[in-house]
Amino acid sequence: MVVVVVDALNPEQGLYLLLQVLELRGDVILNLNAVDESKKAGVNVDVKELSKHTGVHVVETVAVTGEGVPKLLDTIVHVYETRPVHSPVFFDYGEKVEFWIQKISSMLDCSRNFPGRWLAIRFIEDDELVNRVCEKLPSIDPELRKELSLELATQRHKHIDVMIREAYSGRNTRKRLPLDEAIDHVLTHRFLGIPIFLAIIYLVFQLTFEIAQPLADFIENGITHLADFITRSLGSGLVSSFISEGLVEGVGAVLVFTPNIFLLFLAMGILEESGYLPRAAFVMDRIMYAMKLSGRSFVSLILGFGCNVPAILSTRSIPDPKERLITIMISPFITCSARLPVYVLITGIFFPEKAGTMLFLIYTSSILITGISALLLNRMLFKGSPVPLIMELPRYRRPTLKGLILYMWSKGKHFLQKAGTIILFASMIIWFLSTFPLGTSMEDSYAATLGKFVQPLLRPLGYDWKITTSLIFGMAAKEVVVSSLANLYGGQGKFMDNLARELDPVTAFSLLFFIMAYVPCFATLAVVRSETGSTKWMIFTLIYGLAVAYILALMVKTLGGLLT
Amino acid sequence: MKLSEVPQGLRVRIKAVNIEGELRERILGLGFVPGCEITVGISAPLGNPRMYIVGGKMITLRDSEANMIEVEPVGVCTLEETAEGETYVVESIWRGRNFCARMRRMGIRPGMVLKVLSKHPHVTVETIEGARISLKHGEARKIMVSRRERHWQ
């Protein structure tokens, strides 16, 4: 069974899809959504008339308030149980097209159980799928095929015009809502569009930092008290050290950033639900175009601000294989929310006055690096041509509280899950490596040995073995950098002062850039491998990221050294 | 005329979609079908992509795709395509700031009513105030007008 969801106010494209689905099967339900908006615009829809024309059940809903959803569910059950016996309504596509549909469907030899008419139509429209399910394909003159496919589209639109003319009243498609038009005029303005986009993103990061800080401080106090409490009640044995330093402080150091992450998603939710995000893709497309990418990969990359894994998974919707591969390769440079804790920690210690600005700076450079990498990869791997941008700009909507909370929770819970699994596990390992061999000081622990072994490589950047060790652990998940720094620099509460004493601001600033670009976490690497289907690209991502991070950090360090 | 060349705000009828491949089906499905009317909306900063209003929905297209769609303006034509002795309203003047400014200095601006006196050797028009302006054919091709006889006294 298929439910086709159609925008009640502007149903053309949705009804087109419905007609295409009806060519395939009859157990379809038409769901007219956002009827509240169409009613507000003074549009009247005759549901019975629509149902008569299409031969399917029509249900009106308002998804944001949940109105009509129970009825939709009932209808789904009803259609499933009754299984319409009658064949779907037949839409006549004109004499010539019907003649060829007949002829082609008799020639098509298909082992799978698809309707012949549908297969013939898909064949006329040159769908790859037909090649896959049919063994024997008739040959067709490409000119005739073009003519027929055009006629098909024209006829479908004619049927839709008839439906709308008879079922709709009070609709004017030429005029848009005046307020929408006014907002668009400003937000996509010739000169103001891009500055406004940057200003909005800047504001998002400022708010993320400023509002979250008191909450983060509160959580931090709680965790310090909890760790103290455990130490006091269990004494100073190995078990107590494991629980308080290993688990509570390790995981706690990361949990502190929960407010930042949830607020970031709240802001992203507002941008997406209000309808601004597609406008942002529209405004930025000319720049994406310069990198031979499109607004589509822009949307995937935007997802990357949450987590690189879903961003890479979402590239499946990019039809062009070249664009898809490049989007996958550059996604890890987009600063995911896992890196935010590290940024917030370091900017908070070294640049407390300008934390918001620093965050903005690091995010813009991450976008810049992503763009330059896209261009570079395009040059290196393909002499690629750009991909088209065809996108619908939705109407502006007021975000609903329910929608925002859902959005925030569904994206943010990932962070909490990670804290309970990967980060908990990593904290245990870090504790183990920095405590054993027993009886030695931190300087001689396994962690120190590991860090000191790799550290010569990072010496030009001015990172000591503790930072090196944290960076190595951070490969598991970037948040782990925070918990390992906390562990190696003397535990919750004290480690910030120790860090401030041992690092100079320039090195700290270069560290920010290093963390932005170096190795994406294991999960991301695994997805790169599974999505590109080759280990080669995964290793490439790894080495490319490390090289960029190294060069970038060295540049920042050298320039910073000259300036201060 | 190519869709990418149509100035903002005009309504056009689609004549042909010369796009190949799977993109073609997508464009057709969205309503860019020969015979359909669409309105040209705002353009992004830097002029590309642009937004088109198709059946009430706003669809973005880059110029690289839009220039493969052949259209004709609805109720509008260029001054070059007008008939002698008829009256028209200037809808828009396009292509280039300098050209627009020069036309404005000559007294031609959007919204004004003019009568076409003769088309050879130059396109000569008379404004409602009685002033006569002579334009080259190339210039006349950049001025979009619509018929609106009722305004002429």
XYZ file of C-alpha atoms in Angstrom:
717
model
C 0.000 0.000 0.000
C 1.132 3.526 -0.722
C 0.161 6.797 0.979
C 0.869 9.789 -1.248
C 1.246 12.936 0.847
C 0.271 16.054 -1.072
C 0.477 19.728 -0.127
C -3.168 20.830 -0.006
C -2.440 24.371 -1.125
C -0.237 23.501 -4.112
C -1.117 19.935 -5.088
C 0.199 19.834 -8.699
C 3.507 18.050 -8.105
C 1.965 15.756 -5.502
C -0.886 14.748 -7.797
C 1.647 14.083 -10.556
C 3.312 11.592 -8.238
C -0.110 10.114 -7.415
C -0.815 9.514 -11.112
C 2.558 7.816 -11.489
C 1.858 5.597 -8.479
C -1.605 4.748 -9.828
C 0.039 3.458 -12.998
C 1.688 0.853 -10.772
C -0.964 -0.122 -8.239
C -4.448 0.539 -6.915
C -4.106 0.308 -3.125
C -3.236 3.960 -2.686
C -4.384 6.621 -0.245
C -4.173 10.318 -1.048
C -3.298 12.396 1.995
C -3.912 16.129 1.640
C -1.641 17.673 4.221
C -1.475 21.195 5.672
C -5.173 21.810 5.047
C -5.097 24.483 7.759
C -2.874 26.595 5.520
C -5.071 26.123 2.478
C -8.166 27.040 4.507
C -6.414 30.144 5.776
C -5.630 31.128 2.203
C -9.346 30.866 1.428
C -9.014 27.754 -0.704
C -11.817 25.222 -0.700
C -11.088 21.601 -1.559
C -13.879 19.208 -2.495
C -12.494 15.938 -1.144
C -15.296 13.851 -2.656
C -14.604 15.252 -6.089
C -10.890 14.432 -5.786
C -11.730 10.935 -4.614
C -14.110 10.472 -7.555
C -11.442 11.537 -10.055
C -8.600 9.461 -8.658
C -10.546 6.448 -7.404
C -8.690 6.423 -4.102
C -9.498 7.395 -0.527
C -8.656 11.024 0.246
C -7.841 12.029 3.823
C -7.191 15.578 5.007
C -4.592 16.116 7.736
C -2.680 18.832 9.539
C 0.518 17.031 10.434
C 1.888 19.692 12.783
C -1.125 19.516 15.112
C -1.924 15.859 14.475
C -5.396 16.733 13.216
C -6.817 14.023 10.954
C -3.986 11.589 11.651
C -6.229 9.039 13.470
C -8.554 9.091 10.465
C -5.597 8.501 8.146
C -4.526 5.505 10.226
C -8.073 4.115 10.167
C -8.150 4.498 6.394
C -4.818 2.722 6.039
C -6.170 -0.226 8.052
C -9.411 -0.151 6.080
C -7.672 -0.183 2.678
C -5.290 -2.873 3.827
C -8.113 -5.119 5.022
C -10.465 -4.653 2.103
C -7.738 -4.729 -0.575
C -9.545 -2.912 -3.360
C -10.657 -5.472 -5.893
C -11.386 -2.977 -8.655
C -8.438 -2.010 -10.824
C -7.170 1.566 -10.465
C -8.833 4.424 -12.342
C -7.625 4.451 -15.919
C -6.102 7.717 -17.052
C -6.187 7.997 -20.819
C -2.919 9.408 -22.145
C -4.195 10.024 -25.650
C -4.506 7.848 -28.736
C -0.908 7.865 -29.851
C 0.622 7.204 -26.438
C -1.906 4.480 -25.645
C -1.153 2.791 -28.970
C 2.550 2.652 -28.166
C 1.932 1.585 -24.570
C -0.073 -1.356 -25.898
C 2.555 -2.224 -28.451
C 5.517 -1.957 -26.096
C 3.879 -3.867 -23.246
C 3.207 -6.766 -25.605
C 6.867 -6.764 -26.631
C 8.318 -6.479 -23.124
C 9.368 -9.767 -21.649
C 9.391 -9.502 -17.905
C 9.840 -12.266 -15.392
C 8.720 -10.182 -12.430
C 5.102 -9.500 -11.668
C 4.681 -5.850 -12.686
C 1.719 -4.413 -14.606
C 2.554 -4.338 -18.318
C 1.169 -0.824 -18.755
C 3.407 0.507 -16.000
C 6.486 -1.223 -17.434
C 5.739 0.191 -20.866
C 5.409 3.719 -19.446
C 8.626 3.390 -17.476
C 10.300 2.122 -20.636
C 9.084 5.142 -22.605
C 10.389 7.388 -19.847
C 13.758 5.646 -20.070
C 13.807 4.362 -16.498
C 16.888 2.333 -15.544
C 14.665 0.001 -13.532
C 13.058 -1.530 -16.609
C 16.485 -2.595 -17.856
C 17.018 -4.397 -14.602
C 13.733 -6.296 -14.365
C 13.231 -7.123 -18.044
C 15.340 -9.576 -19.977
C 14.358 -8.539 -23.464
C 13.881 -4.893 -24.430
C 12.369 -3.718 -27.702
C 14.342 -1.111 -29.613
C 12.789 2.319 -29.962
C 13.662 5.383 -31.987
C 15.063 7.945 -29.506
C 13.103 10.753 -31.185
C 9.845 8.835 -30.807
C 10.681 8.059 -27.200
C 11.265 11.750 -26.494
C 8.018 12.700 -28.170
C 6.052 10.067 -26.253
C 7.545 10.928 -22.874
C 6.734 14.586 -23.449
C 3.178 13.668 -24.401
C 2.893 11.532 -21.256
C 3.915 14.431 -19.027
C 1.597 16.811 -20.868
C -1.354 14.436 -20.546
C -0.731 13.848 -16.848
C -0.684 17.582 -16.265
C -3.914 17.914 -18.245
C -5.629 15.329 -16.019
C -4.352 17.190 -12.967
C -5.645 20.492 -14.330
C -9.090 18.979 -14.720
C -9.014 17.552 -11.192
C -7.958 20.854 -9.681
C -10.449 22.855 -11.686
C -13.300 20.681 -10.430
C -12.188 20.078 -6.846
C -10.621 23.408 -5.967
C -12.154 26.819 -5.585
C -10.744 30.161 -4.535
C -7.150 29.408 -5.504
C -4.791 31.778 -7.237
C -1.442 30.249 -8.157
C -0.052 33.404 -9.675
C -0.011 35.315 -6.418
C 2.145 34.244 -3.544
C 1.488 35.267 0.037
C 2.577 38.912 0.230
C 4.395 38.392 3.525
C 6.358 35.431 2.101
C 7.356 37.523 -0.855
C 8.522 40.365 1.380
C 10.587 38.016 3.581
C 12.124 36.394 0.515
C 12.974 39.782 -0.900
C 15.122 40.499 2.152
C 16.563 37.046 2.874
C 17.627 36.350 -0.695
C 18.480 39.948 -1.507
C 21.139 40.589 -4.108
C 23.543 42.221 -1.667
C 22.119 41.363 1.732
C 21.427 37.647 1.164
C 24.878 36.298 1.925
C 25.647 38.700 4.824
C 22.286 37.793 6.373
C 23.099 34.095 6.057
C 26.442 34.619 7.788
C 24.850 36.801 10.467
C 22.231 34.160 11.243
C 24.846 31.432 11.590
C 26.953 33.739 13.772
C 23.974 34.424 15.992
C 23.296 30.707 16.316
C 26.785 30.065 17.677
C 26.717 33.069 19.984
C 23.421 31.920 21.466
C 24.589 28.321 21.680
C 27.476 29.446 23.809
C 25.949 32.227 25.895
C 22.699 30.574 26.922
C 24.204 27.148 27.479
C 27.016 28.326 29.726
C 25.107 28.643 33.046
C 23.510 25.250 32.455
C 26.864 23.697 31.600
C 28.406 25.184 34.744
C 25.585 23.712 36.779
C 26.127 20.221 35.372
C 29.866 20.534 35.848
C 29.423 21.381 39.546
C 27.156 18.396 39.956
C 29.707 16.052 38.436
C 32.572 17.401 40.544
C 30.468 16.932 43.669
C 29.528 13.406 42.640
C 33.184 12.486 42.037
C 34.167 13.989 45.395
C 31.374 12.138 47.103
C 32.502 8.809 45.647
C 36.123 9.405 46.618
C 35.061 10.305 50.142
C 32.785 7.337 50.645
C 34.963 4.688 49.005
C 38.339 5.887 50.174
C 41.298 6.151 47.853
C 41.585 2.623 46.556
C 41.780 1.413 42.981
C 38.006 0.837 42.757
C 37.240 4.341 43.950
C 39.725 5.782 41.495
C 38.176 3.756 38.677
C 34.657 4.942 39.427
C 35.331 8.576 40.248
C 38.199 9.398 37.893
C 37.628 6.858 35.180
C 33.876 6.735 34.795
C 32.278 9.764 36.424
C 34.850 12.336 35.396
C 35.572 10.833 32.008
C 31.946 10.659 30.935
C 31.054 13.753 32.951
C 33.607 15.902 31.160
C 31.690 15.168 27.963
C 28.174 15.302 29.437
C 28.834 18.894 30.489
C 28.302 19.891 26.877
C 24.802 18.492 26.605
C 23.210 21.978 26.840
C 25.439 23.333 24.046
C 24.563 20.497 21.738
C 20.849 20.558 22.404
C 20.722 24.326 21.935
C 22.583 24.034 18.635
C 19.982 21.570 17.424
C 17.189 23.778 18.676
C 18.568 26.613 16.556
C 19.018 24.310 13.560
C 15.454 23.108 14.069
C 14.155 26.670 13.931
C 16.088 27.324 10.708
C 14.829 24.141 9.106
C 11.191 24.273 10.209
C 10.762 27.929 9.341
C 11.843 27.203 5.781
C 15.056 29.212 5.881
C 17.444 26.316 5.244
C 16.424 25.763 1.596
C 16.751 29.526 1.078
C 20.242 29.270 2.486
C 20.985 26.585 -0.097
C 19.484 28.882 -2.752
C 21.571 31.858 -1.610
C 24.768 29.832 -1.327
C 24.301 27.830 -4.523
C 26.398 30.125 -6.679
C 29.275 29.491 -4.301
C 28.626 25.732 -4.190
C 28.491 25.852 -7.974
C 31.980 27.300 -8.017
C 33.057 24.131 -6.193
C 31.188 22.035 -8.763
C 28.658 20.970 -6.154
C 24.992 21.742 -5.755
C 22.538 22.773 -3.094
C 21.828 19.072 -2.604
C 25.241 18.337 -1.225
C 24.874 21.567 0.727
C 21.930 20.035 2.540
C 23.925 16.865 3.284
C 26.796 18.963 4.554
C 24.450 20.970 6.783
C 23.404 17.684 8.388
C 27.090 17.150 9.086
C 26.959 19.892 11.706
C 25.019 17.397 13.775
C 26.997 14.289 13.000
C 29.080 13.285 9.989
C 27.607 9.783 9.931
C 24.031 10.740 8.935
C 25.495 13.365 6.592
C 27.387 10.676 4.711
C 24.373 8.366 4.774
C 22.179 11.140 3.361
C 24.419 11.452 0.293
C 22.484 8.470 -1.051
C 19.960 11.013 -2.295
C 22.571 12.629 -4.545
C 22.057 11.136 -7.994
C 25.411 12.060 -9.497
C 28.054 9.506 -8.416
C 30.921 11.985 -8.692
C 29.191 14.579 -6.587
C 28.247 11.904 -4.096
C 31.807 10.637 -3.691
C 33.166 14.136 -3.253
C 30.468 15.004 -0.721
C 31.370 11.878 1.253
C 35.069 12.746 1.213
C 34.600 16.328 2.339
C 31.868 15.693 4.928
C 34.338 14.942 7.745
C 35.620 18.533 7.558
C 32.253 19.851 8.597
C 32.444 20.436 12.306
C 30.141 17.871 13.878
C 28.596 18.334 17.293
C 31.144 15.933 18.785
C 33.847 18.510 18.163
C 31.850 21.246 19.851
C 32.778 20.129 23.405
C 36.470 20.360 22.555
C 36.033 23.805 20.991
C 33.933 25.039 23.873
C 36.453 23.734 26.389
C 39.478 25.309 24.714
C 37.854 28.617 23.772
C 36.386 28.804 27.269
C 39.810 28.415 28.878
C 41.905 30.550 26.555
C 39.510 33.066 25.035
C 36.704 33.435 27.592
C 35.862 36.955 26.388
C 35.568 36.047 22.711
C 34.338 32.475 22.867
C 31.397 33.056 20.486
C 33.579 34.807 17.930
C 36.186 32.062 18.122
C 33.511 29.432 17.562
C 32.230 31.357 14.557
C 35.764 31.610 13.225
C 36.424 27.911 13.557
C 33.092 27.011 11.973
C 33.650 29.323 9.015
C 37.135 27.932 8.484
C 35.692 24.446 8.605
C 33.272 25.432 5.840
C 36.108 27.035 3.899
C 38.300 23.928 4.171
C 35.346 21.821 3.049
C 34.920 24.008 -0.022
C 38.569 24.087 -0.941
C 38.770 20.318 -0.509
C 35.758 19.867 -2.790
C 37.425 21.922 -5.481
C 40.742 20.172 -5.011
C 39.228 16.688 -5.118
C 37.214 17.613 -8.183
C 40.377 18.757 -9.927
C 42.374 15.765 -8.756
C 39.899 12.961 -9.299
C 37.588 14.073 -12.078
C 37.536 16.910 -14.478
C 33.977 17.063 -13.295
C 31.133 19.170 -14.578
C 28.790 20.760 -12.050
C 25.497 19.146 -11.046
C 22.100 20.778 -11.411
C 20.135 22.306 -8.571
C 16.422 21.690 -8.682
C 14.843 22.365 -5.366
C 11.507 23.425 -4.009
C 11.424 26.417 -1.680
C 8.701 25.759 0.900
C 6.377 28.401 2.299
C 7.552 30.100 5.469
C 6.083 28.540 8.557
C 6.105 29.372 12.220
C 8.018 26.522 13.906
C 5.919 24.665 16.439
C 7.174 23.867 19.915
C 6.312 20.209 19.473
C 8.184 19.997 16.181
C 11.230 21.726 17.624
C 11.390 19.494 20.681
C 11.049 16.402 18.483
C 13.791 17.671 16.174
C 16.086 18.570 19.072
C 15.568 15.243 20.796
C 15.902 13.024 17.726
C 19.196 14.652 16.787
C 20.551 15.245 20.277
C 19.817 11.848 21.787
C 22.562 10.459 19.600
C 25.019 12.385 21.745
C 23.642 10.947 24.981
C 23.685 7.425 23.553
C 27.296 7.903 22.569
C 28.139 9.132 26.061
C 26.690 5.921 27.459
C 28.511 3.625 25.052
C 31.634 4.647 23.121
C 32.660 7.402 25.490
C 32.074 5.305 28.592
C 34.170 2.543 27.087
C 36.919 4.915 25.961
C 36.977 6.521 29.420
C 37.577 3.113 30.959
C 40.453 2.404 28.607
C 41.977 5.815 29.167
C 41.738 5.359 32.897
C 43.387 1.958 32.599
C 46.196 3.178 30.387
C 46.908 6.209 32.535
C 46.769 4.306 35.865
C 48.788 1.227 34.976
C 51.421 -0.036 35.446
C 50.391 0.311 39.094
C 52.481 2.254 41.513
C 54.089 4.475 38.899
C 53.295 8.114 38.349
C 51.307 9.383 35.367
C 54.602 10.147 33.611
C 55.386 6.436 33.303
C 51.935 5.071 32.536
C 51.065 3.231 29.358
C 49.228 6.289 28.082
C 52.330 8.393 28.570
C 54.453 5.806 26.772
C 52.057 5.842 23.836
C 51.876 9.625 23.753
C 55.626 10.050 24.046
C 56.158 7.586 21.243
C 54.027 9.585 18.784
C 54.774 13.033 20.171
C 57.964 13.731 18.131
C 55.735 13.885 15.055
C 53.683 16.662 16.612
C 56.576 18.512 18.206
C 56.692 21.197 15.488
C 53.133 22.103 16.508
C 54.145 22.461 20.155
C 51.904 19.697 21.514
C 53.200 17.760 24.525
C 52.632 14.069 25.138
C 49.394 14.654 27.065
C 47.773 16.423 24.154
C 49.164 13.817 21.778
C 47.655 11.046 23.853
C 44.300 12.857 23.987
C 44.364 13.260 20.224
C 45.051 9.557 19.750
C 42.170 8.652 22.058
C 40.016 11.213 20.267
C 40.050 9.027 17.192
C 37.408 6.860 18.863
C 35.119 9.867 19.175
C 36.121 13.503 19.255
C 34.460 14.147 22.600
C 36.952 11.755 24.124
C 39.623 14.427 23.660
C 37.884 16.310 26.453
C 37.698 13.391 28.844
C 41.295 12.372 28.202
C 42.504 15.939 28.704
C 40.539 15.966 31.950
C 42.121 12.722 32.999
C 45.693 13.499 31.982
C 45.732 17.047 33.323
C 44.685 16.158 36.839
C 40.960 15.517 36.973
C 37.748 17.500 36.907
C 37.955 20.970 38.407
C 41.722 21.243 38.280
C 42.529 20.330 34.695
C 41.367 23.618 33.220
C 43.785 25.608 35.360
C 46.560 23.149 34.533
C 45.829 23.428 30.818
C 45.825 27.210 30.988
C 49.192 27.111 32.719
C 50.853 24.672 30.347
C 49.603 25.879 26.977
C 49.966 29.275 25.367
C 46.950 30.747 23.510
C 48.556 30.391 20.070
C 49.171 26.677 20.542
C 45.655 26.298 21.896
C 44.288 28.085 18.849
C 46.249 25.848 16.484
C 44.996 22.854 18.455
C 41.439 23.960 17.646
C 42.232 23.801 13.949
C 44.015 20.489 14.289
C 40.999 18.968 16.031
C 38.668 20.422 13.425
C 40.391 18.642 10.549
C 42.255 15.573 11.783
C 40.992 11.966 11.555
C 37.211 11.708 11.573
C 36.021 9.350 14.277
C 35.995 5.581 13.732
C 32.252 5.569 13.104
C 32.633 8.093 10.276
C 35.529 6.172 8.755
C 33.463 2.996 8.859
C 30.586 4.736 7.059
C 32.954 6.198 4.462
C 34.130 2.680 3.784
C 30.658 1.145 3.572
C 29.197 3.982 1.460
C 32.035 4.223 -1.046
C 32.433 0.455 -0.982
C 36.202 0.633 -0.881
C 38.907 0.679 1.753
C 40.971 2.858 -0.574
C 38.719 5.880 -0.077
C 38.655 5.354 3.668
C 42.443 5.393 3.872
C 42.499 8.392 1.576
C 40.075 10.251 3.880
C 42.243 9.393 6.858
C 45.533 10.543 5.340
C 44.051 13.587 3.656
C 42.468 14.712 6.940
C 45.699 14.296 8.887
C 47.689 16.175 6.262
C 45.237 19.079 6.178
C 45.129 19.233 9.985
C 48.887 19.247 10.243
C 49.428 21.935 7.636
C 46.633 24.077 9.018
C 47.837 23.855 12.617
C 51.386 24.604 11.554
C 50.229 27.642 9.621
C 48.216 28.938 12.557
C 51.096 28.321 14.916
C 53.659 30.062 12.706
C 51.417 33.025 11.902
C 50.318 33.318 15.524
C 53.935 33.202 16.667
C 54.791 36.058 14.318
C 51.842 38.178 15.411
C 52.275 37.859 19.156
C 13.516 32.993 -26.036
C 15.430 31.047 -23.379
C 13.961 30.869 -19.890
C 17.240 32.079 -18.409
C 16.980 35.301 -20.443
C 13.505 36.282 -19.319
C 13.538 39.228 -16.935
C 12.168 38.860 -13.429
C 8.456 39.146 -12.875
C 7.291 38.130 -16.356
C 4.883 35.325 -17.050
C 5.931 32.958 -19.822
C 4.539 29.941 -21.651
C 6.865 26.987 -22.156
C 7.502 26.017 -25.769
C 10.071 23.247 -25.514
C 12.211 21.467 -22.936
C 15.523 20.551 -24.549
C 17.000 18.771 -21.555
C 18.170 15.171 -21.945
C 18.367 12.237 -19.587
C 16.790 11.652 -16.210
C 16.794 15.360 -15.474
C 14.222 15.723 -18.237
C 11.620 13.561 -16.458
C 12.160 15.503 -13.257
C 11.738 18.863 -14.952
C 8.620 17.657 -16.767
C 7.184 16.228 -13.557
C 7.604 19.528 -11.762
C 5.401 21.231 -14.319
C 7.890 22.610 -16.828
C 5.756 21.142 -19.605
C 5.226 22.713 -23.038
C 2.039 24.742 -22.966
C 2.202 25.475 -19.230
C 2.583 28.999 -17.916
C 5.100 29.895 -15.231
C 6.249 33.113 -13.591
C 9.864 34.166 -13.233
C 10.656 34.917 -9.595
C 13.573 36.372 -7.710
C 17.174 35.438 -8.333
C 19.766 34.490 -5.753
C 22.582 36.885 -4.888
C 25.055 36.844 -7.790
C 22.130 36.341 -10.178
C 22.073 32.562 -10.387
C 20.134 30.316 -9.635
C 16.676 31.785 -10.059
C 13.309 30.918 -8.671
C 10.316 30.074 -10.842
C 6.732 29.874 -9.716
C 5.225 26.713 -11.195
C 1.690 25.835 -10.198
C 2.003 27.825 -6.977
C 5.258 26.202 -5.932
C 8.633 27.884 -5.959
C 11.206 25.864 -7.849
C 14.852 26.834 -8.203
C 16.734 26.305 -11.434
C 20.219 27.273 -12.435
C 20.715 29.201 -15.642
C 22.590 26.209 -17.058
C 19.280 24.277 -17.014
C 16.959 27.217 -17.624
C 18.704 28.093 -20.867
C 17.670 24.724 -22.273
C 14.002 25.590 -21.821
C 12.423 27.551 -24.673
C 9.655 29.949 -23.657
C 7.547 32.786 -25.020
C 6.288 35.665 -22.917
C 2.554 35.671 -22.248
C 0.840 38.910 -23.214
C 4.240 40.499 -23.591
C 6.528 40.951 -26.550
C 9.554 43.006 -27.420
C 9.086 46.436 -28.930
C 10.616 45.003 -32.091
C 7.706 42.576 -32.479
C 4.977 45.224 -32.225
C 2.678 46.407 -35.003
C 2.745 49.933 -36.416
C -0.037 52.196 -35.229
C -0.789 50.181 -32.087
C -0.297 51.295 -28.485
C 1.579 49.413 -25.790
C 2.647 49.626 -22.146
C 6.330 49.220 -21.295
C 6.621 46.239 -18.924
C 10.343 46.074 -18.372
C 13.668 47.061 -19.813
C 16.381 44.524 -19.389
C 19.987 43.580 -19.814
C 22.384 46.002 -18.281
C 22.293 48.905 -15.924
C 23.755 51.286 -18.487
C 21.166 50.466 -21.079
C 18.332 50.965 -18.596
C 19.785 54.294 -17.512
C 20.134 55.461 -21.123
C 16.545 54.510 -21.890
C 15.399 56.364 -18.785
C 17.246 59.479 -19.961
C 15.485 59.164 -23.290
C 12.189 59.034 -21.419
C 11.375 55.328 -21.627
C 10.568 53.705 -18.296
C 8.430 50.765 -17.151
C 4.739 51.521 -16.807
C 4.622 54.225 -19.498
C 2.282 54.047 -22.476
C 3.584 54.516 -26.005
C 2.344 54.301 -29.551
C 4.425 52.743 -32.330
C 4.470 55.145 -35.269
C 6.746 53.375 -37.705
C 9.271 50.564 -37.665
C 11.466 51.506 -40.617
C 14.209 52.471 -40.794
C 14.150 52.897 -37.011
C 11.474 52.056 -34.474
C 9.804 55.359 -33.813
C 7.452 55.679 -30.872
C 5.340 58.499 -29.496
C 4.872 58.960 -25.767
C 1.583 59.974 -24.171
C 2.979 63.496 -23.790
C 3.546 63.645 -27.530
C 7.339 63.305 -27.538
C 8.828 61.220 -30.344
C 11.668 58.800 -29.682
C 13.593 56.857 -32.273
C 15.206 53.555 -31.289
C 17.527 51.148 -33.087
C 16.177 47.653 -33.725
C 18.657 46.120 -31.278
C 17.450 48.485 -28.596
C 13.818 47.757 -29.369
C 14.517 44.059 -28.802
C 15.464 44.739 -25.188
C 12.238 46.510 -24.278
C 9.327 44.318 -23.230
C 5.845 45.713 -23.826
C 2.275 44.494 -23.464
C -0.878 45.594 -25.257
C -3.208 47.800 -23.316
C -5.267 49.895 -25.699
C -7.706 51.181 -23.150
C -5.171 53.505 -21.608
C -4.705 55.476 -24.769
C -6.968 58.477 -25.110
